[in-house]
XYZ file of C-alpha atoms in Angstrom:
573
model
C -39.701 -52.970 185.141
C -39.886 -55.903 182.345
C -36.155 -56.350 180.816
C -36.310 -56.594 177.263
C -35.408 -59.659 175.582
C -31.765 -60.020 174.534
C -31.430 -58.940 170.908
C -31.420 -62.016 167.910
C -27.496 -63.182 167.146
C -25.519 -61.637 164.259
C -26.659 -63.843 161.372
C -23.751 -64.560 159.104
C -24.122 -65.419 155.745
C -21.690 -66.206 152.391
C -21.885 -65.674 149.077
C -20.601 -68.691 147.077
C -21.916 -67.729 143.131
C -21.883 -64.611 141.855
C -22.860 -65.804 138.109
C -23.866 -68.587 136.394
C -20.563 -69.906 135.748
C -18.598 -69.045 139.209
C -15.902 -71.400 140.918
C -17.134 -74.934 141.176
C -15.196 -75.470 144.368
C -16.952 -72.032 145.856
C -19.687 -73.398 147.862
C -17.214 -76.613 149.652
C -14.651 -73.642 149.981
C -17.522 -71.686 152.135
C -19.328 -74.618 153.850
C -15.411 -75.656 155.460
C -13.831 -72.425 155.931
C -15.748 -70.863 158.744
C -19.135 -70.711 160.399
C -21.935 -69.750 158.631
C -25.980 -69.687 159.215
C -27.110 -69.073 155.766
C -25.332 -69.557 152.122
C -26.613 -68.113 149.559
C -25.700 -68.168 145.947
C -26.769 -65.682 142.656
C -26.598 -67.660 139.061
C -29.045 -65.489 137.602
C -28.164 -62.488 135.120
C -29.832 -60.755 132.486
C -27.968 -62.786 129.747
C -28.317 -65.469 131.921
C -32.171 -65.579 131.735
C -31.594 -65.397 127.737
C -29.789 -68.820 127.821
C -31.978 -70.662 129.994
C -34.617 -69.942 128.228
C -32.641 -71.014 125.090
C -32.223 -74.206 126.956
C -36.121 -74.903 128.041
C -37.075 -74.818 124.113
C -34.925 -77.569 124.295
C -35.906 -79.648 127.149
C -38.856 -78.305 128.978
C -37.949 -79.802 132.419
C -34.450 -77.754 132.258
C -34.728 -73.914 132.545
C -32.205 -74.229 135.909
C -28.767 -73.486 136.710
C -27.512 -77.498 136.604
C -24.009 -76.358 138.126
C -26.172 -76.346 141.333
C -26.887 -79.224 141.781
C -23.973 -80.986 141.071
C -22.099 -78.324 143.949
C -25.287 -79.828 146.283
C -24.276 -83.341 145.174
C -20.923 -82.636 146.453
C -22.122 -80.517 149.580
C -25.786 -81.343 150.467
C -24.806 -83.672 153.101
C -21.909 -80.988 154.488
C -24.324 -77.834 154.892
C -26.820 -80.495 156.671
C -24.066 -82.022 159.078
C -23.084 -78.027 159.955
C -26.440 -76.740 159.822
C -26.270 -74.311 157.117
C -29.057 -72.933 155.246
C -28.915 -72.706 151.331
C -31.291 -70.140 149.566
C -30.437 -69.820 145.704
C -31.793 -68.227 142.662
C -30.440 -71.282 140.860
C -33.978 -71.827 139.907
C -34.416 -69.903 136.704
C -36.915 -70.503 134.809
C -37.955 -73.304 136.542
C -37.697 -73.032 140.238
C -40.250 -76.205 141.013
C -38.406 -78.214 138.813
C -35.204 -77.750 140.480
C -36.859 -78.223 143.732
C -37.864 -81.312 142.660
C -34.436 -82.624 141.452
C -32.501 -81.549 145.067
C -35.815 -83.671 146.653
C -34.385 -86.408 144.152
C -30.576 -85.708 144.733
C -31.525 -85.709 148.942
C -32.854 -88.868 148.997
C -30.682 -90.719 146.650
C -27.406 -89.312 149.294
C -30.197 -90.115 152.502
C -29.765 -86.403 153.431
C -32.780 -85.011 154.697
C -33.328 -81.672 154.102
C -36.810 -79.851 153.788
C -36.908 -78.431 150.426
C -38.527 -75.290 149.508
C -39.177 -72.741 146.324
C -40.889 -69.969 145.544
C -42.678 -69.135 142.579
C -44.896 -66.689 140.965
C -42.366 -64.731 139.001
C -42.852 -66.480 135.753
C -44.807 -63.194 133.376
C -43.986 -65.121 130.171
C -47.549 -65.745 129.318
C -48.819 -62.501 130.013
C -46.527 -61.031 127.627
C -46.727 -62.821 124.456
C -44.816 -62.274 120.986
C -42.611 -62.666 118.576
C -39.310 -64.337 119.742
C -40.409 -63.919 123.247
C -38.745 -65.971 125.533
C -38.808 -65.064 128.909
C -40.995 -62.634 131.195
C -39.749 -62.358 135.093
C -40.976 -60.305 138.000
C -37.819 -59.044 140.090
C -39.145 -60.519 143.266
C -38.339 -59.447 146.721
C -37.164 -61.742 149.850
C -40.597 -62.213 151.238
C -41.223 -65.375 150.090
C -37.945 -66.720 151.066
C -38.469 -65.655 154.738
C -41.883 -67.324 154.427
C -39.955 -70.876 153.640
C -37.027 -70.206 156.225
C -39.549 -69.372 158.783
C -41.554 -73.012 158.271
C -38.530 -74.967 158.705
C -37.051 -75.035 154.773
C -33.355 -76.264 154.946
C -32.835 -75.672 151.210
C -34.762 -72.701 149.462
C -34.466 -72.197 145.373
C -36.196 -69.316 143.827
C -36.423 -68.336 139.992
C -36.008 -64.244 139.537
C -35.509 -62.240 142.350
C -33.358 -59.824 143.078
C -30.000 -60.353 144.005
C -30.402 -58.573 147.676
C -33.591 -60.922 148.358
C -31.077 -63.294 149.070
C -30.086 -61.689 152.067
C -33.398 -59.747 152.799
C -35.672 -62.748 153.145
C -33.123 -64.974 155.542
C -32.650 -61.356 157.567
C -36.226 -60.715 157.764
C -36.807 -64.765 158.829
C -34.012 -64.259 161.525
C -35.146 -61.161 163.155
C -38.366 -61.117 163.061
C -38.893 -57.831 160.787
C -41.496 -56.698 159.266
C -42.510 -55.298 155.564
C -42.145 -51.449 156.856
C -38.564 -51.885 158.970
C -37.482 -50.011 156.409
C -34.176 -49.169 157.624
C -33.130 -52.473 158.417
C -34.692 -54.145 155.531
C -31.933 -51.314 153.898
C -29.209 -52.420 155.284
C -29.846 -55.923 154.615
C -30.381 -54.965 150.870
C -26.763 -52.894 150.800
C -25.144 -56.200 152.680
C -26.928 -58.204 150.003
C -25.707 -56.009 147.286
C -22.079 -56.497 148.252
C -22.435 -60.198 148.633
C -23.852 -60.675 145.834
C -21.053 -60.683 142.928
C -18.709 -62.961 144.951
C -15.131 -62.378 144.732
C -15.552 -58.667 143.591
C -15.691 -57.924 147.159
C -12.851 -59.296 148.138
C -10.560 -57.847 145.809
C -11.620 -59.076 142.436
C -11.519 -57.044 139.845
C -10.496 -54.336 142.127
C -8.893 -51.090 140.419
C -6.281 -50.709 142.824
C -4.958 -54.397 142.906
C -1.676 -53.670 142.062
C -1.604 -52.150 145.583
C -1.598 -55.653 147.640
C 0.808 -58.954 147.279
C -0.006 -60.598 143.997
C -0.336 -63.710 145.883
C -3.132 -62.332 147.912
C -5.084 -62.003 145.092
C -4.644 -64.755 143.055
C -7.301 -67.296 144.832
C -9.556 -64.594 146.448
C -12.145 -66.295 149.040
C -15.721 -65.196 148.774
C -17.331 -62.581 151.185
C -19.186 -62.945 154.491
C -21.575 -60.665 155.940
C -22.513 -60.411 159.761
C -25.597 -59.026 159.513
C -27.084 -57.250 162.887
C -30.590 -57.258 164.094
C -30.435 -53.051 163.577
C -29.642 -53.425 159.583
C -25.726 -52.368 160.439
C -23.018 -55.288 158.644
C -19.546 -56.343 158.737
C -18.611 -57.610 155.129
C -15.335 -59.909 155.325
C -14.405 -63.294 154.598
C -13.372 -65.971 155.953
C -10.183 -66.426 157.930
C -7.459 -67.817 155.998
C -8.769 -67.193 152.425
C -7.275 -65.392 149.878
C -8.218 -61.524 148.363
C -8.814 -58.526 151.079
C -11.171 -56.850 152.241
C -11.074 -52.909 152.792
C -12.722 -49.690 152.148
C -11.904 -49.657 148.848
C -13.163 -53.385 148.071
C -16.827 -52.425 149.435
C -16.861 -49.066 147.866
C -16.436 -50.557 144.411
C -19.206 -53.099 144.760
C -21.499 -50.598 145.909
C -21.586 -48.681 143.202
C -21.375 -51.756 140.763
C -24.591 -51.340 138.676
C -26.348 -48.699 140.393
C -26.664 -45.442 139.867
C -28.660 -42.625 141.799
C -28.986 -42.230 145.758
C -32.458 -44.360 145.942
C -31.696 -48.270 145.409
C -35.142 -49.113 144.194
C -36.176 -52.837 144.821
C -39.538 -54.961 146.041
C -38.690 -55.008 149.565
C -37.083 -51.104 149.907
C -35.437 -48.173 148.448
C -32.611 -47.972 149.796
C -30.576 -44.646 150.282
C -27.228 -45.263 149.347
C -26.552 -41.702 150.410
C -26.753 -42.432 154.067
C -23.864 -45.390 153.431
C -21.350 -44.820 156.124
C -18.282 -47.556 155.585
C -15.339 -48.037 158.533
C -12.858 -50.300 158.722
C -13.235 -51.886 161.960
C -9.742 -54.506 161.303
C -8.273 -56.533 158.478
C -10.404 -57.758 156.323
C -13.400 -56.192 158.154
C -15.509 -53.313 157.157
C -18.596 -51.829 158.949
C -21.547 -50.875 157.159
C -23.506 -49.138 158.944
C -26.485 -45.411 158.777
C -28.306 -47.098 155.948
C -32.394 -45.342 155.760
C -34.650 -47.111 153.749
C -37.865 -46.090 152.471
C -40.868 -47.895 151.417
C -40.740 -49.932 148.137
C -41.582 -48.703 144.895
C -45.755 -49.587 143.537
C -44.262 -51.473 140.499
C -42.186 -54.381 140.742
C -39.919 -54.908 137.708
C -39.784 -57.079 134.771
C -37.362 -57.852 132.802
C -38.084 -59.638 129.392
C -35.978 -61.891 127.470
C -36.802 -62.041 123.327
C -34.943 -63.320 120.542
C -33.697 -60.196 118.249
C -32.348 -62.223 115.234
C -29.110 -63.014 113.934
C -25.652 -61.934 114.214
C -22.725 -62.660 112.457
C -18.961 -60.964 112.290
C -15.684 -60.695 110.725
C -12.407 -59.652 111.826
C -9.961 -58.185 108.959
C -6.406 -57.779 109.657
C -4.786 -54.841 108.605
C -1.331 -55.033 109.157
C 1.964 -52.035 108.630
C 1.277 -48.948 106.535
C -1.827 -47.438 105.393
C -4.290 -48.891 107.688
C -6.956 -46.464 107.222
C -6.532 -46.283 103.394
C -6.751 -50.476 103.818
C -9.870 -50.244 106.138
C -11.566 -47.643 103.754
C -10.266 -49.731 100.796
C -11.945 -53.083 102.233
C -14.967 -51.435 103.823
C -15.461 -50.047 100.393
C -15.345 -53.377 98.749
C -17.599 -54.724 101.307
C -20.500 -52.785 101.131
C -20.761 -52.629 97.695
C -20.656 -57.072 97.676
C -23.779 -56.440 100.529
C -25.485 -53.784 98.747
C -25.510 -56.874 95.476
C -26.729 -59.436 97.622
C -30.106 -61.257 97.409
C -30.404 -59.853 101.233
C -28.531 -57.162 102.487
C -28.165 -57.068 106.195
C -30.199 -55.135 108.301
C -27.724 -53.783 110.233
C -24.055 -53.133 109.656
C -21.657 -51.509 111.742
C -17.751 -51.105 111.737
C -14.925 -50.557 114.369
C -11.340 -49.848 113.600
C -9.526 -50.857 116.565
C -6.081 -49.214 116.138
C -4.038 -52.076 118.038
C -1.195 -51.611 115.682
C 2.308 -49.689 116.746
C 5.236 -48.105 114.433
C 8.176 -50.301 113.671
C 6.702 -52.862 115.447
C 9.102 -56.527 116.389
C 6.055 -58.701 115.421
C 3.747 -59.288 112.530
C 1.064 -59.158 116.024
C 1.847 -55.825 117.099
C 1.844 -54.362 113.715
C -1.584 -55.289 112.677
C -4.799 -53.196 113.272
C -8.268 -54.980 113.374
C -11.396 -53.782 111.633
C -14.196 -55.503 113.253
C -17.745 -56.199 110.819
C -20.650 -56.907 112.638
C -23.861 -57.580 110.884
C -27.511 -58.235 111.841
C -31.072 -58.885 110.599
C -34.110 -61.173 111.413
C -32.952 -63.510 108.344
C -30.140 -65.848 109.267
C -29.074 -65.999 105.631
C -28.540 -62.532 105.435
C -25.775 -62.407 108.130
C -24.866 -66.008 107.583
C -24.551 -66.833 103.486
C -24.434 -63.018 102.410
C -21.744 -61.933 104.767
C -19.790 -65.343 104.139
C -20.005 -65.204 100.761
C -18.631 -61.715 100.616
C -15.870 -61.688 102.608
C -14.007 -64.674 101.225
C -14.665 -64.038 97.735
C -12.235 -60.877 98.327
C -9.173 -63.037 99.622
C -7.292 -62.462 96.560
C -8.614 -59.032 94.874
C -8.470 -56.542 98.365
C -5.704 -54.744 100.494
C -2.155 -56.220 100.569
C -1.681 -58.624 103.182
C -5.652 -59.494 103.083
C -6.455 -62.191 106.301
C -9.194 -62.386 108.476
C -9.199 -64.321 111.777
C -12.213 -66.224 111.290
C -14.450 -66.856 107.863
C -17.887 -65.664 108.772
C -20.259 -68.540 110.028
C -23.669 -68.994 109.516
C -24.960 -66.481 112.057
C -25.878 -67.125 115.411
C -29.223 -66.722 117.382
C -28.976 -63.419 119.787
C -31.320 -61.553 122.426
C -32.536 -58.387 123.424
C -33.413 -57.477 126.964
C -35.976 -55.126 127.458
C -37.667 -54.118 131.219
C -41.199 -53.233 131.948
C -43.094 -52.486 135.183
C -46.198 -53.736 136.479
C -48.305 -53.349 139.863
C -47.346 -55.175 142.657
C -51.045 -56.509 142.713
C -50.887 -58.374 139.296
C -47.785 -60.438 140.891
C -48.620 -63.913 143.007
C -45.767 -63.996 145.153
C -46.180 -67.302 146.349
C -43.713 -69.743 148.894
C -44.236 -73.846 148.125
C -42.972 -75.366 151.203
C -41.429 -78.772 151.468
C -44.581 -80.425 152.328
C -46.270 -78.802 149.747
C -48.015 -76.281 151.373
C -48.480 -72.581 149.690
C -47.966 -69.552 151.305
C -49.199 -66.486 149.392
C -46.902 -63.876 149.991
C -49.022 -59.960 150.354
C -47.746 -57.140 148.451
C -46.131 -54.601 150.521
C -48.686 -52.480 152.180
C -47.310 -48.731 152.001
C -45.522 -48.237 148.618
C -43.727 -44.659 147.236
C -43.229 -43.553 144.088
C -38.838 -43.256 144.408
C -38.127 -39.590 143.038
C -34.905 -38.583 142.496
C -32.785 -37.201 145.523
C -31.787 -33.640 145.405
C -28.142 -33.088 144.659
C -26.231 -32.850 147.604
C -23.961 -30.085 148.829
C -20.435 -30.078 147.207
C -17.772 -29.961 149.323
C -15.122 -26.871 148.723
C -12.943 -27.238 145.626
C -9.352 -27.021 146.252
C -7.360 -23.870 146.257
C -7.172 -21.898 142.549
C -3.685 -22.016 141.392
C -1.838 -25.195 142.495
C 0.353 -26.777 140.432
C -1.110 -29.683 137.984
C 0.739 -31.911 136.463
C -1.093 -34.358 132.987
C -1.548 -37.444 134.544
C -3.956 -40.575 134.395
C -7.274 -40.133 136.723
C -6.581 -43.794 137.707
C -3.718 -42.345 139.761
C -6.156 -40.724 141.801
C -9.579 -42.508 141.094
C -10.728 -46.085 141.419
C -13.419 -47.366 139.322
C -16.291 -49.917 138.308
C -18.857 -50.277 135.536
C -21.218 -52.689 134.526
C -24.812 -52.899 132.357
C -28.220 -52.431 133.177
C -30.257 -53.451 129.947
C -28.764 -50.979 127.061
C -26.763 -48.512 129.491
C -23.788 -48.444 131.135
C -23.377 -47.486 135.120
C -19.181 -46.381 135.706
C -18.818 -45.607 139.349
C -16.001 -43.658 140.229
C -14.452 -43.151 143.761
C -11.336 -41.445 145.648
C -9.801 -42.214 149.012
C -9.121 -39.056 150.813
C -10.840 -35.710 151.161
C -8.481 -33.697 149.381
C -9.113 -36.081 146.470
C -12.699 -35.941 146.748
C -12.973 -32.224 146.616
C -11.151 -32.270 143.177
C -13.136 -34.908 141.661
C -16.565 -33.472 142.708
C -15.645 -30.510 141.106
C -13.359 -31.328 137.935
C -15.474 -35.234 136.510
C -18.417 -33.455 135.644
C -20.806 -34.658 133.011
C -18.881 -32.459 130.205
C -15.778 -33.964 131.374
C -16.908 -37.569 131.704
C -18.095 -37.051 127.714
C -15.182 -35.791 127.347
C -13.162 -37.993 128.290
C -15.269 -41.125 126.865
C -16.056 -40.147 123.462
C -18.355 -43.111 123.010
C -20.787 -41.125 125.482
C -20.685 -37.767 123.765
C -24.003 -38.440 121.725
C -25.599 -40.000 124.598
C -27.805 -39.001 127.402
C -25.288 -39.220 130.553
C -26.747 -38.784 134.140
C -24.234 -37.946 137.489
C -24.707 -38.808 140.609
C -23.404 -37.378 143.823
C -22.628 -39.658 146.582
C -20.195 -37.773 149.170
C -20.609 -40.824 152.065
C -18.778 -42.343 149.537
C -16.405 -40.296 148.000
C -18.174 -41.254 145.177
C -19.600 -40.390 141.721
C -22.079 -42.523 139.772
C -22.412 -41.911 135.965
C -25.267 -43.741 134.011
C -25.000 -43.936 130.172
C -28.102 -44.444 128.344
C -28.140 -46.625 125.299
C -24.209 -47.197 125.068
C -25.144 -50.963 125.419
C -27.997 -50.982 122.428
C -30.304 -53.808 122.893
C -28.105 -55.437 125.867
C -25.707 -57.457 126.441
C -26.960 -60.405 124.635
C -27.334 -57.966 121.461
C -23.326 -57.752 121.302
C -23.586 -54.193 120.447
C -20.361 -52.988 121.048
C -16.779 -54.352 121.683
C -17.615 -54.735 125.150
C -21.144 -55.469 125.488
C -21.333 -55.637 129.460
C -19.517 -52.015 129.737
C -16.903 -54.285 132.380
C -13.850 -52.047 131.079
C -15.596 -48.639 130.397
C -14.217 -48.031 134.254
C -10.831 -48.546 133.139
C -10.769 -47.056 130.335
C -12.194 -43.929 131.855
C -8.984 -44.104 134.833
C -6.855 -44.919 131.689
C -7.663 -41.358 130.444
C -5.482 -38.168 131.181
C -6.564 -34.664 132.676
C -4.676 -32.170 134.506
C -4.358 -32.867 138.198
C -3.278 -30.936 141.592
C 0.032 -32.751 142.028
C -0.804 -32.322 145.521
C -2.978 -35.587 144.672
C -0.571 -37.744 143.133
């Protein structure tokens, strides 16, 4: 009888970006804390796409993250002396160019590293138009697999998405193919986790006030040991600061997604089959992921100018503050209405931060926030400008603002399209300059949504409740996707998972977030997880680079939902 051959070696990789903008120090911190095989690092975002392409009309040979490179001029020589692979979707818009300055950076520090990108993303020209500034193809890991496997030390892409990352140095490791769907799922739920850094590790973290301050103030980044069957350990390296635990992992699962199929170019994913464990401190097994094959349609997101926007904050300070926003809001419409060009779009938020009797001026004011819009900068620049300081003597008592209007600032909208896989040339550019076309995925399906899963049983009628915040019970996390909002919500025992499943329904979610009660609002059940996903369509307007509301990345709609009260078994609390 032939004895199979010994299974591949974990592969353990680190995150060390989780934005365009992350801790410098991140990738030294990851290259000397522990082993690694692979470092990855994410530095694209929707926003993020807006302002690189911003920066190409600028200089044409930019379009890249340049915090990248100066980390590599720092670390190139490091990852090479420990033999540590680098893939990073540092490249933007401009993934050959970037190649092409780490080729320059490598030989100037007499490091030598093969240098790889991949390419093929790049829509732009297919979709012309007005304002249009960027068109990218969510890409999949194949063609980073196809660089790893020919040797690539250093591998930059432009837009994929965030789990190709992982994906394409899993599938280079083990050996999988396109239709190991299962394992190409778990790699895209490790990837997932990974990929916002420090939110894994107890960033941002609902529940922080649960562990030693200290802990938490310098959290390290996370660490997946990825196993040749798809099953992870997410944790971090010894030493560092933050925690790892259920909770952590939970949270950054449901960061930005929203039903039980995880659509993407290399798998849907079924984040119903997500089984977590804690298998020691700062250690947690993911493991039971099924995958399915990948959508037909790969993704694209596109990146347009939208106009101009321009703002002003009144202060509204002691008594009367809605007869003194009315009064001022009055005043200002009727100066816009008069002007050469009235604004487009106008919209107004009272923000009622002001309390009775209040010790300082601060905590007695109110803000009432203008925001105005239109395709003419002189409409939200001059106009608005014009109108608001002309009133500094004539309007409510107490009249300030906390910043005259400027001249109105350039912002984007972020739209997403889909097109076949087919019209895509997903291509790997190896370091000696070779390309490697990179096939579409051979067996595609259509993702439909899951069927809603058994409830469990509700708790027994007639316990006593007490009025309470859900946050005592619930944690939380929310982010954007284009115009909506995702808030994922999760609990930590049973007993608390058979109230929420029952009592945060849609009604009660509007309910409890006003903002949402217009809106189209979507649950989803994920009992694996003790979980609830809620998706809110067109909270966010155009996106986050549109500024449409107070917080235009829907970061705090989490907290302000656990900041909310409703009656609950004090069982529970």
């Amino acid at each position: 009888m032939t004895t199979p051959p010994p299974a591949p070696r974990p592969l353990r990789l680190g995150n060390a970006s989780g934005f365009y903008g992350d801790r410098f120090d991140a990738m030294r911190e990851m290259l000397t804390g522990g082993p690694l095989d692979v470092l990855t690092g994410d530095y694209l975002a929707e926003l993020t796409m807006l302002i690189l392409g911003r920066d190409r009309l600028k200089n044409p040979a930019g379009g890249y993250a340049r915090t990248f490179l100066r980390q590599l001029e720092e670390c190139l020589g490091l990852a090479h002396e420990r033999g540590v692979r680098i893939v990073a979707n540092a490249g933007g818009l401009n993934p050959a160019g970037l190649a092409g300055a780490v080729r320059e950076l490598a030989g100037r520090l007499g490091v030598p590293v093969r240098v790889a990108h991949v390419e093929g993303d790049d829509l732009t020209a297919r979709h012309p138009g007005p304002g249009h500034l960027a068109a990218h193809a969510y890409l999949g890991g194949g063609g980073i697999a196809a660089c790893l496997r020919e040797g690539a030390d250093i591998v930059v892409t432009g837009r994929v998405t965030d789990a190709a990352l992982v994906t394409g140095p899993a599938a280079a490791h083990f050996g999988w193919a396109p239709d190991d769907h299962d394992r190409l799922a778990g790699a895209v739920v490790a990837g997932h986790v990974l990929e916002c850094g420090t939110q894994a590790t107890g960033g941002n973290h609902s529940f922080f006030t649960e562990h030693d301050p200290a802990r938490l103030q310098h959290p390290g980044f996370p660490v997946a040991e990825l196993h040749e069957d798809g099953t992870s350990v997410i944790t971090k390296h010894d030493g560092t600061g933050g925690v790892v635990d259920l909770g952590t992992v939970t949270a950054q699962l449901l960061y930005e997604t929203s039903g039980a199929r995880y659509a993407g170019p290399d798998v849907t994913a079924r984040l119903d089959t997500v089984r977590l464990t804690r298998e020691g401190p700062d250690r947690v097994r993911v493991e039971g992921v099924r995958g399915e094959a990948p959508p037909p349609t790969l993704k694209v997101g596109l990146n347009r100018l939208g106009g101009f926007r321009s703002e002003v904050v009144f202060v509204l300070t002691g008594l009367d503050i809605e007869a003194k926003a009315a009064f001022v809001r009055a005043q200002m419409e009727s100066a816009l209405a008069a002007a050469k060009s009235r604004p487009a779009d106008i919209r107004w938020d009272l923000a009622r931060t002001d309390h009775p009797d209040a010790p300082t001026e601060e905590t007695a004011s109110a803000l009432l926030r203008l925001v105005v819009r239109d395709p003419d900068q002189e409409a939200v620049g001059r106009a608005l400008g014009a109108a608001a300081v002309e009133l500094a003597l004539g309007s409510y008592p107490g009249f300030h603002v906390l910043a005259p209007p400027g001249k109105g600032a350039p912002y984007g909208v972020f739209e997403d399209l889909y097109v076949p896989r087919a019209e895509v040339d997903h291509v790997a550019v190896l370091h000696d300059g070779r390309r490697i076309r990179v096939a579409p995925a051979a067996g595609t399906l259509v993702p439909e949504p899951a069927g809603e899963p058994p409830l469990p049983e509700p708790l027994p009628a007639g316990s006593p409740v007490r009025r309470a915040p859900l946050g005592l019970v619930a944690g939380a996390r929310s982010g954007d996707k284009g115009g909506n909002a995702n808030v994922g919500v999760w609990v930590r025992t049973d007993d608390a998972w058979r109230w929420l499943a029952h009592t945060l329904t849609v009604d009660r979610f509007r309910e409890l977030l006003p903002e949402s009660a217009g809106l189209t609002v979507v649950r989803h059940v994920l009992p694996n997880l003790r979980a609830l996903n809620f998706v809110v369509e067109g909270i966010l307007g155009e996106g986050v680079a549109a500024q449409h509301r107070f917080d235009p990345q829907a970061k705090a709609l989490g907290e302000w939902l656990r900041s909310r009260h409703l009656d609950i078994p004090e069982v529970l609390l």
